[in-house]
mmCIF file of C-alpha atoms and ligand atoms in Angstrom:
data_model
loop_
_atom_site.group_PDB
_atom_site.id
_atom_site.type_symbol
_atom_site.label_atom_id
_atom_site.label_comp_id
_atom_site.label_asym_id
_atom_site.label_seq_id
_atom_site.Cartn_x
_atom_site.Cartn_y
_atom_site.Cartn_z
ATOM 1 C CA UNK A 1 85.934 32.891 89.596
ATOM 2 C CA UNK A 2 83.330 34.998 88.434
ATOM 3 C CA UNK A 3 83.550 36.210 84.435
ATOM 4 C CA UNK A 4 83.372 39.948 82.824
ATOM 5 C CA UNK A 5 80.125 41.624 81.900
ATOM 6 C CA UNK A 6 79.986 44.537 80.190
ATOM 7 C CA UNK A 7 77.182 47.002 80.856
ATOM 8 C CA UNK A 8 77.247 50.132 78.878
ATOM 9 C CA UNK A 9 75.682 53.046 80.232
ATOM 10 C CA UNK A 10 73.065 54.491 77.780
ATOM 11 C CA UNK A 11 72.979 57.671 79.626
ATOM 12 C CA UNK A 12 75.916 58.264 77.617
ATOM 13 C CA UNK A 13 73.940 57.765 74.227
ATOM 14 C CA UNK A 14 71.934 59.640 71.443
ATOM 15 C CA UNK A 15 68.744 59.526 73.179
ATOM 16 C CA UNK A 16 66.902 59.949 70.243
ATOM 17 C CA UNK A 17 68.204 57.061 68.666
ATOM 18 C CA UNK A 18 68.254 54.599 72.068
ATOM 19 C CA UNK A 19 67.164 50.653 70.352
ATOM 20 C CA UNK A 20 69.999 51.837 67.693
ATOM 21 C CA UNK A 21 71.989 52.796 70.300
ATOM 22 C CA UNK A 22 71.840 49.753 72.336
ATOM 23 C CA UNK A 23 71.570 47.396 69.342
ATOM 24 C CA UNK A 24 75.034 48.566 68.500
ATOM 25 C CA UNK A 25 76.163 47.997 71.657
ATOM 26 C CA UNK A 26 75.332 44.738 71.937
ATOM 27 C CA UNK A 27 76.777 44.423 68.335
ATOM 28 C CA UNK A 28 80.114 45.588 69.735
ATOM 29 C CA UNK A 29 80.119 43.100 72.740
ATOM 30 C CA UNK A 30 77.792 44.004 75.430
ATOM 31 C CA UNK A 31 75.950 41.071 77.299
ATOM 32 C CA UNK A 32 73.946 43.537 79.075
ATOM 33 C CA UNK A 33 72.754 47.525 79.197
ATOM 34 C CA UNK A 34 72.778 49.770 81.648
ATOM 35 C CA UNK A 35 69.760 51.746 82.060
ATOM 36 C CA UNK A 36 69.767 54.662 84.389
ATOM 37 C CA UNK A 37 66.180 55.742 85.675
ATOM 38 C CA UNK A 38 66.717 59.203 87.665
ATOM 39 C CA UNK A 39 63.428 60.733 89.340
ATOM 40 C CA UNK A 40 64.141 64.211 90.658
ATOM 41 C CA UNK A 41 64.375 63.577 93.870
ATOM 42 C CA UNK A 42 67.127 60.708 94.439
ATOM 43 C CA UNK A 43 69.150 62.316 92.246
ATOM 44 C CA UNK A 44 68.585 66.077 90.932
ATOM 45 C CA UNK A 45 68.040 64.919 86.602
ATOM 46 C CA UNK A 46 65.373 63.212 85.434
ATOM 47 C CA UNK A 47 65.875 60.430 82.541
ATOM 48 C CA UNK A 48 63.464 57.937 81.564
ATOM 49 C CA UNK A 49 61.469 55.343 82.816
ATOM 50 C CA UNK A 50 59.273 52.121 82.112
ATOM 51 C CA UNK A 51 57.562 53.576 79.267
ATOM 52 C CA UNK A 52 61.215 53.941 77.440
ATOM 53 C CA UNK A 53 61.947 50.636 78.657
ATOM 54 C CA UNK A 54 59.533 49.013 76.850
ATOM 55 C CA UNK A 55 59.133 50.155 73.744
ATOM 56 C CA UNK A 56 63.564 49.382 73.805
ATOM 57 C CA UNK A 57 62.400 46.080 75.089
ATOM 58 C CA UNK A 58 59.480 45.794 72.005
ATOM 59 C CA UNK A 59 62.125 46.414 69.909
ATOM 60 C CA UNK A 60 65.215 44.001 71.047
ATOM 61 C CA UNK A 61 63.313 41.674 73.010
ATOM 62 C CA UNK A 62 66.187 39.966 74.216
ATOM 63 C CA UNK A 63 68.220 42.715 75.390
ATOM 64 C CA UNK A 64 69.304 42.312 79.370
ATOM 65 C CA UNK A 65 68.134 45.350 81.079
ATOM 66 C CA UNK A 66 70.256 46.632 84.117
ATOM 67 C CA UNK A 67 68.101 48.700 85.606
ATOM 68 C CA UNK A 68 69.686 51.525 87.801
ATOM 69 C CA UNK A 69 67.193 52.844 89.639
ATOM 70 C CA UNK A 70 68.419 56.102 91.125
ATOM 71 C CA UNK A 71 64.638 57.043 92.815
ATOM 72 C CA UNK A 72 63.611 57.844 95.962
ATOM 73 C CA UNK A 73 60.932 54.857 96.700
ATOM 74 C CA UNK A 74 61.861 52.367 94.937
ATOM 75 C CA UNK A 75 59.461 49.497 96.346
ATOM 76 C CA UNK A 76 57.284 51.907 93.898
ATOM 77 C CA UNK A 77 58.756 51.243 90.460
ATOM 78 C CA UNK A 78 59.314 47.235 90.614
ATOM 79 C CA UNK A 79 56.439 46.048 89.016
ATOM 80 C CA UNK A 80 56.199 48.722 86.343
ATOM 81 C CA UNK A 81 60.455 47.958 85.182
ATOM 82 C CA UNK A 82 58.825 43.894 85.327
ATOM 83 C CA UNK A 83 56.453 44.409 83.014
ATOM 84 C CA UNK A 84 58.744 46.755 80.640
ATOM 85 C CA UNK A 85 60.869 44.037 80.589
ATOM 86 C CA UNK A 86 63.760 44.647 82.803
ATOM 87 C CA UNK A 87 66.135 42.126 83.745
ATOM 88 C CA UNK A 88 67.740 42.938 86.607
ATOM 89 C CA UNK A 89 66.562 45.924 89.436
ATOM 90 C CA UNK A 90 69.046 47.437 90.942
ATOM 91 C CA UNK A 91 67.811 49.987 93.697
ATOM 92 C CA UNK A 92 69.980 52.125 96.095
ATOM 93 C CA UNK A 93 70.525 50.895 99.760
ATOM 94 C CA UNK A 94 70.096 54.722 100.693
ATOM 95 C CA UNK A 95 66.676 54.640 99.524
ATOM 96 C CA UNK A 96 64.870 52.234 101.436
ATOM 97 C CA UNK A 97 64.513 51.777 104.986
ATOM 98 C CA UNK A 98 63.588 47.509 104.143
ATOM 99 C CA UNK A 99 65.884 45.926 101.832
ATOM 100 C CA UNK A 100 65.212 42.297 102.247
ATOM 101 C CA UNK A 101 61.483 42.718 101.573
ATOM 102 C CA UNK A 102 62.434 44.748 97.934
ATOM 103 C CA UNK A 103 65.033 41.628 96.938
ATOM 104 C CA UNK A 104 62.135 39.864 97.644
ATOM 105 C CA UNK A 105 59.492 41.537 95.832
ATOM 106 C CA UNK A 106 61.898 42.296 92.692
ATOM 107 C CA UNK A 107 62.463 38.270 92.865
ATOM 108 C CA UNK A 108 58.526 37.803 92.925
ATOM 109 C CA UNK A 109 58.652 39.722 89.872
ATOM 110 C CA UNK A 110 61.277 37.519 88.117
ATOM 111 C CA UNK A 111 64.053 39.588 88.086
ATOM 112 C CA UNK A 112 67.338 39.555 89.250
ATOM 113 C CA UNK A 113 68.091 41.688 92.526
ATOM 114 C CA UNK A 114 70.912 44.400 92.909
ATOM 115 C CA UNK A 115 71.734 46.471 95.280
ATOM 116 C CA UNK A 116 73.986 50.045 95.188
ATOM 117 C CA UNK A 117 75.433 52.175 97.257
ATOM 118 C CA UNK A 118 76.921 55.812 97.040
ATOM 119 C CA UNK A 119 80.290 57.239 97.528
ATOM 120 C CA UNK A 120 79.452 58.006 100.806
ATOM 121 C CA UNK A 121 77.815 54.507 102.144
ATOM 122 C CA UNK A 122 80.313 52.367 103.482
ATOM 123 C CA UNK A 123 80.113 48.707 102.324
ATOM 124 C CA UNK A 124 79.444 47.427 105.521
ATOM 125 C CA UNK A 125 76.034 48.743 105.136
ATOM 126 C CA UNK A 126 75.088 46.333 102.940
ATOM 127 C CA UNK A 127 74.957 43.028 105.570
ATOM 128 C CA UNK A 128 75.757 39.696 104.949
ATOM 129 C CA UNK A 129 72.056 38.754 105.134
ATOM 130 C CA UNK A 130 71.326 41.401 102.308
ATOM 131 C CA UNK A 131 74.935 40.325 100.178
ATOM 132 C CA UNK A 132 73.499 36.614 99.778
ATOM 133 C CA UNK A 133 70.065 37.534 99.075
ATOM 134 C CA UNK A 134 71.103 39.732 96.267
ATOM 135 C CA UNK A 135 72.120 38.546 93.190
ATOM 136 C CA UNK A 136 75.092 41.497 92.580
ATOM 137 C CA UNK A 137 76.024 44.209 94.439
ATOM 138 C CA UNK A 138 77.281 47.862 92.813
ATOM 139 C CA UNK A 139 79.764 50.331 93.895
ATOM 140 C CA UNK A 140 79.023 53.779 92.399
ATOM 141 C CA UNK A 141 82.507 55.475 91.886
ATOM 142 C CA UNK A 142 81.165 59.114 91.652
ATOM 143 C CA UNK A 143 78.019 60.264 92.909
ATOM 144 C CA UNK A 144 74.706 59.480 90.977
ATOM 145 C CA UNK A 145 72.903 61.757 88.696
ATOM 146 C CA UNK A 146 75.256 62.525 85.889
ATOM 147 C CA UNK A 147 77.476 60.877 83.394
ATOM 148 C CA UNK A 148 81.176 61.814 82.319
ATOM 149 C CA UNK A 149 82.187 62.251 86.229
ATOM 150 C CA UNK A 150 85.839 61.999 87.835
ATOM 151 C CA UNK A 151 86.490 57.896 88.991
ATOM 152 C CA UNK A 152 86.743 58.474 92.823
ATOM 153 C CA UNK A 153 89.420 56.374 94.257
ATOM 154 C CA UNK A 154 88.552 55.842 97.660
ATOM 155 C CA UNK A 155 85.887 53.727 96.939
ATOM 156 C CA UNK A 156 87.916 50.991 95.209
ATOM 157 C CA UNK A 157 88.504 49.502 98.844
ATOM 158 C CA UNK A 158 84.435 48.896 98.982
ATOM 159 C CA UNK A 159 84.623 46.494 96.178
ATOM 160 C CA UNK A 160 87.570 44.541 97.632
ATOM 161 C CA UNK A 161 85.520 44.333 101.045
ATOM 162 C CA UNK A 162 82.619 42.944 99.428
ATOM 163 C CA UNK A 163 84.666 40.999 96.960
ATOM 164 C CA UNK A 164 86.049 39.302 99.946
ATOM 165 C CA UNK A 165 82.550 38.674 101.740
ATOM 166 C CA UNK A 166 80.527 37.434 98.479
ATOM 167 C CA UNK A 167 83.876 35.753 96.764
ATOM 168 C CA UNK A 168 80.851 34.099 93.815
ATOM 169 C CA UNK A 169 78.534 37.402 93.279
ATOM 170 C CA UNK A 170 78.196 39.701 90.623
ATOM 171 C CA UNK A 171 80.153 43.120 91.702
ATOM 172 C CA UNK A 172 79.349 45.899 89.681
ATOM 173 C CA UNK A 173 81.403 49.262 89.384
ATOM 174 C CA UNK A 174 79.631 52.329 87.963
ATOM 175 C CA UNK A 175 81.131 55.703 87.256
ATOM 176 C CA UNK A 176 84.160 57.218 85.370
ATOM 177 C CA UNK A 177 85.236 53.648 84.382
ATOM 178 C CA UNK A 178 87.524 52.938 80.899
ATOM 179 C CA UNK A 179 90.387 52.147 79.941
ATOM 180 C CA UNK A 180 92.277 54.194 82.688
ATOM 181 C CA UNK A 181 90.530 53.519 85.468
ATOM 182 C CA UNK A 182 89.599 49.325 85.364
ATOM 183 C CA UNK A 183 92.975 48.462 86.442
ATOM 184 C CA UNK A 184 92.234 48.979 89.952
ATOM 185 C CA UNK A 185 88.985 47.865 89.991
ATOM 186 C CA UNK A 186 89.661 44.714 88.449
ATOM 187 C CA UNK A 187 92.472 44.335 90.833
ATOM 188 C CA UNK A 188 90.008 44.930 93.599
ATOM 189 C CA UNK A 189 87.605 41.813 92.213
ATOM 190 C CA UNK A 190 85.099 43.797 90.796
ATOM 191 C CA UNK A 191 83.296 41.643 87.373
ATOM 192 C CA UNK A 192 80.372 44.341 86.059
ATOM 193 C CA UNK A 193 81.864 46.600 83.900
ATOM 194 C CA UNK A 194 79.749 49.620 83.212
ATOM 195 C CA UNK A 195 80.921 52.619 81.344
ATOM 196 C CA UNK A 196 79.231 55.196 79.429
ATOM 197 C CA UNK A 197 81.292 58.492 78.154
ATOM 198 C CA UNK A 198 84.445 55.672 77.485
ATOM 199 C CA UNK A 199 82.381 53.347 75.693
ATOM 200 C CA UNK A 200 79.784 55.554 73.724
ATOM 201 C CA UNK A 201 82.375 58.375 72.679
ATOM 202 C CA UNK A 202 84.855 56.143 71.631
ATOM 203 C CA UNK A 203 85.588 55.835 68.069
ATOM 204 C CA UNK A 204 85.872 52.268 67.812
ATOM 205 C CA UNK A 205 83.455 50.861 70.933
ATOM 206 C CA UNK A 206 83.954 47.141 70.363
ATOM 207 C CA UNK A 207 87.974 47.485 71.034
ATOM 208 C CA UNK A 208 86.999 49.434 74.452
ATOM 209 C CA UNK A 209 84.831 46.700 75.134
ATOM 210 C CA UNK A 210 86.987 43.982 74.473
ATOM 211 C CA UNK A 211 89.493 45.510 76.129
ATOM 212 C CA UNK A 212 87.633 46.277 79.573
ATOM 213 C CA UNK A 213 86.445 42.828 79.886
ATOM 214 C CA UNK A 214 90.119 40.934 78.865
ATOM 215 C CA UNK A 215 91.335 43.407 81.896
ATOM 216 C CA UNK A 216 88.853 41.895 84.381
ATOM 217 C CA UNK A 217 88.953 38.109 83.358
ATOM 218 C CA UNK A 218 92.804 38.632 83.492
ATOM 219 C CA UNK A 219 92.160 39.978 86.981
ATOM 220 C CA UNK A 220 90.172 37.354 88.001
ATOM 221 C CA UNK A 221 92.379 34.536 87.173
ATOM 222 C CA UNK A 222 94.889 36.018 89.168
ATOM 223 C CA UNK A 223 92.743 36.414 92.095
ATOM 224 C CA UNK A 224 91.800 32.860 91.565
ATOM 225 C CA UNK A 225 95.184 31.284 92.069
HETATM 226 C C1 DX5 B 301 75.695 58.075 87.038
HETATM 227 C C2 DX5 B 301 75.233 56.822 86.339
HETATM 228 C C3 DX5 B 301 76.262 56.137 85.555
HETATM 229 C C4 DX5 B 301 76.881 56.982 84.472
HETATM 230 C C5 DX5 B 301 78.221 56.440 84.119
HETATM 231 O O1 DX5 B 301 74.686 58.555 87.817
HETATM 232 O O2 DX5 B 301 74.742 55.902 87.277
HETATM 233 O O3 DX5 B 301 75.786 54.923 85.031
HETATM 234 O O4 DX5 B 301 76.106 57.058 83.332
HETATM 235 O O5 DX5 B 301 78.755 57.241 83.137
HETATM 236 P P1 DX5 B 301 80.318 57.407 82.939
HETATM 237 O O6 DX5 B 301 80.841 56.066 82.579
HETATM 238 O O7 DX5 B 301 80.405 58.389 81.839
HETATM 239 O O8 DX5 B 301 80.878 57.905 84.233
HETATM 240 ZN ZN1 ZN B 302 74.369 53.870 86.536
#
């Protein structure tokens, strides 16, 4: 049985204000944040990258870093997100022709290994060979490059697939996920919560949280049995 982590998308927050922003988010519950880093090419915005991450790292220097790196080469950016202090690089399957070499070159760099794909990549892209290598996996449930997007259904069956294959790894879900959408994700085995517009916009973000992650570890003691 794997246990609920919350992850809350910053793209979501007062820019301006991002180590308040993520300090009360980890006030509120969050073991980790989600950082998106958008290029301009994977995806048409542009956010931020390693310089932002660091001085948020200078700042909290404890803070978990889920990296989301929605660029176009991303063997390019893994030592630069190391030495800002990320925790965890998480590039997209669609962007790299070698996968197995990144994981290994993202582990080289001490960090922890994940690997996405888009709404239209089936989960069978991502092999068995690349499943145990990584350390979690994510499902994007709308396409990449903006926040406060419709949850798209028909990729809950992905995460059951790979829940299936890697019954122990971290399975993250990213996009249009709250409180009325994690039902069928959790039912589908899914354990990385992120959410930005439900989290960030809610009046009152620690009962979102807690409520999220009770949904999943209730899920996942069912799924145990
Ligand atoms: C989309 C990003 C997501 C996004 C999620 O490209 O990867 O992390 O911020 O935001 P919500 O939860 O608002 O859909
Ligand atoms: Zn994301």
């Amino acid at each position: 049985m794997v246990k609920a982590i919350i992850s809350p998308s910053v793209l979501a927050s007062d820019f301006g204000n991002l180590s308040a922003e993520c300090r009360r988010m980890i006030k509120g519950g969050a073991e980790w944040l989600h950082m998106d880093v958008m290029d301009g090419h994977f995806v048409p915005n542009i956010t931020m990258g390693a310089p932002i991450l660091t001085c948020v790292h200078k700042g909290i220097p404890d803070i978990f870093m889920d990296c989301h790196m929605m660029v176009a080469q991303p063997e390019k950016w893994v030592n630069d997100i190391a030495d800002a202090g990320g925790a965890l690089y998480c590039f997209h399957l669609e962007a790299t022709s070698d996968p197995i070499s990144l994981i290994k070159a993202i582990h080289d760099r001490n960090m922890k290994a994940g690997v996405a794909i888009s709404p239209d990549t089936p989960s069978t892209a991502i092999t068995d060979e690349v499943g145990e290598k990584a350390d979690m996996l994510l499902v994007m449930t709308v396409y990449p490059g903006r926040g406060g997007q419709k949850f798209l259904d028909r990729c809950v069956p992905k995460v059951a697939e790979l829940r299936t294959r890697f019954p122990q790894k971290d399975i993250e879900v990213d996009g249009g996920v709250g409180p009325k959408t994690i039902d069928v994700c959790a039912d589908a085995g899914f354990n990385v919560i992120v959410a930005g517009t439900a989290i960030f916009n809610a009046p009152n973000p620690e009962e979102v949280i807690q409520f999220l992650k009770d949904t999943v570890n209730t899920a996942q003691a069912k799924l145990a049995k």
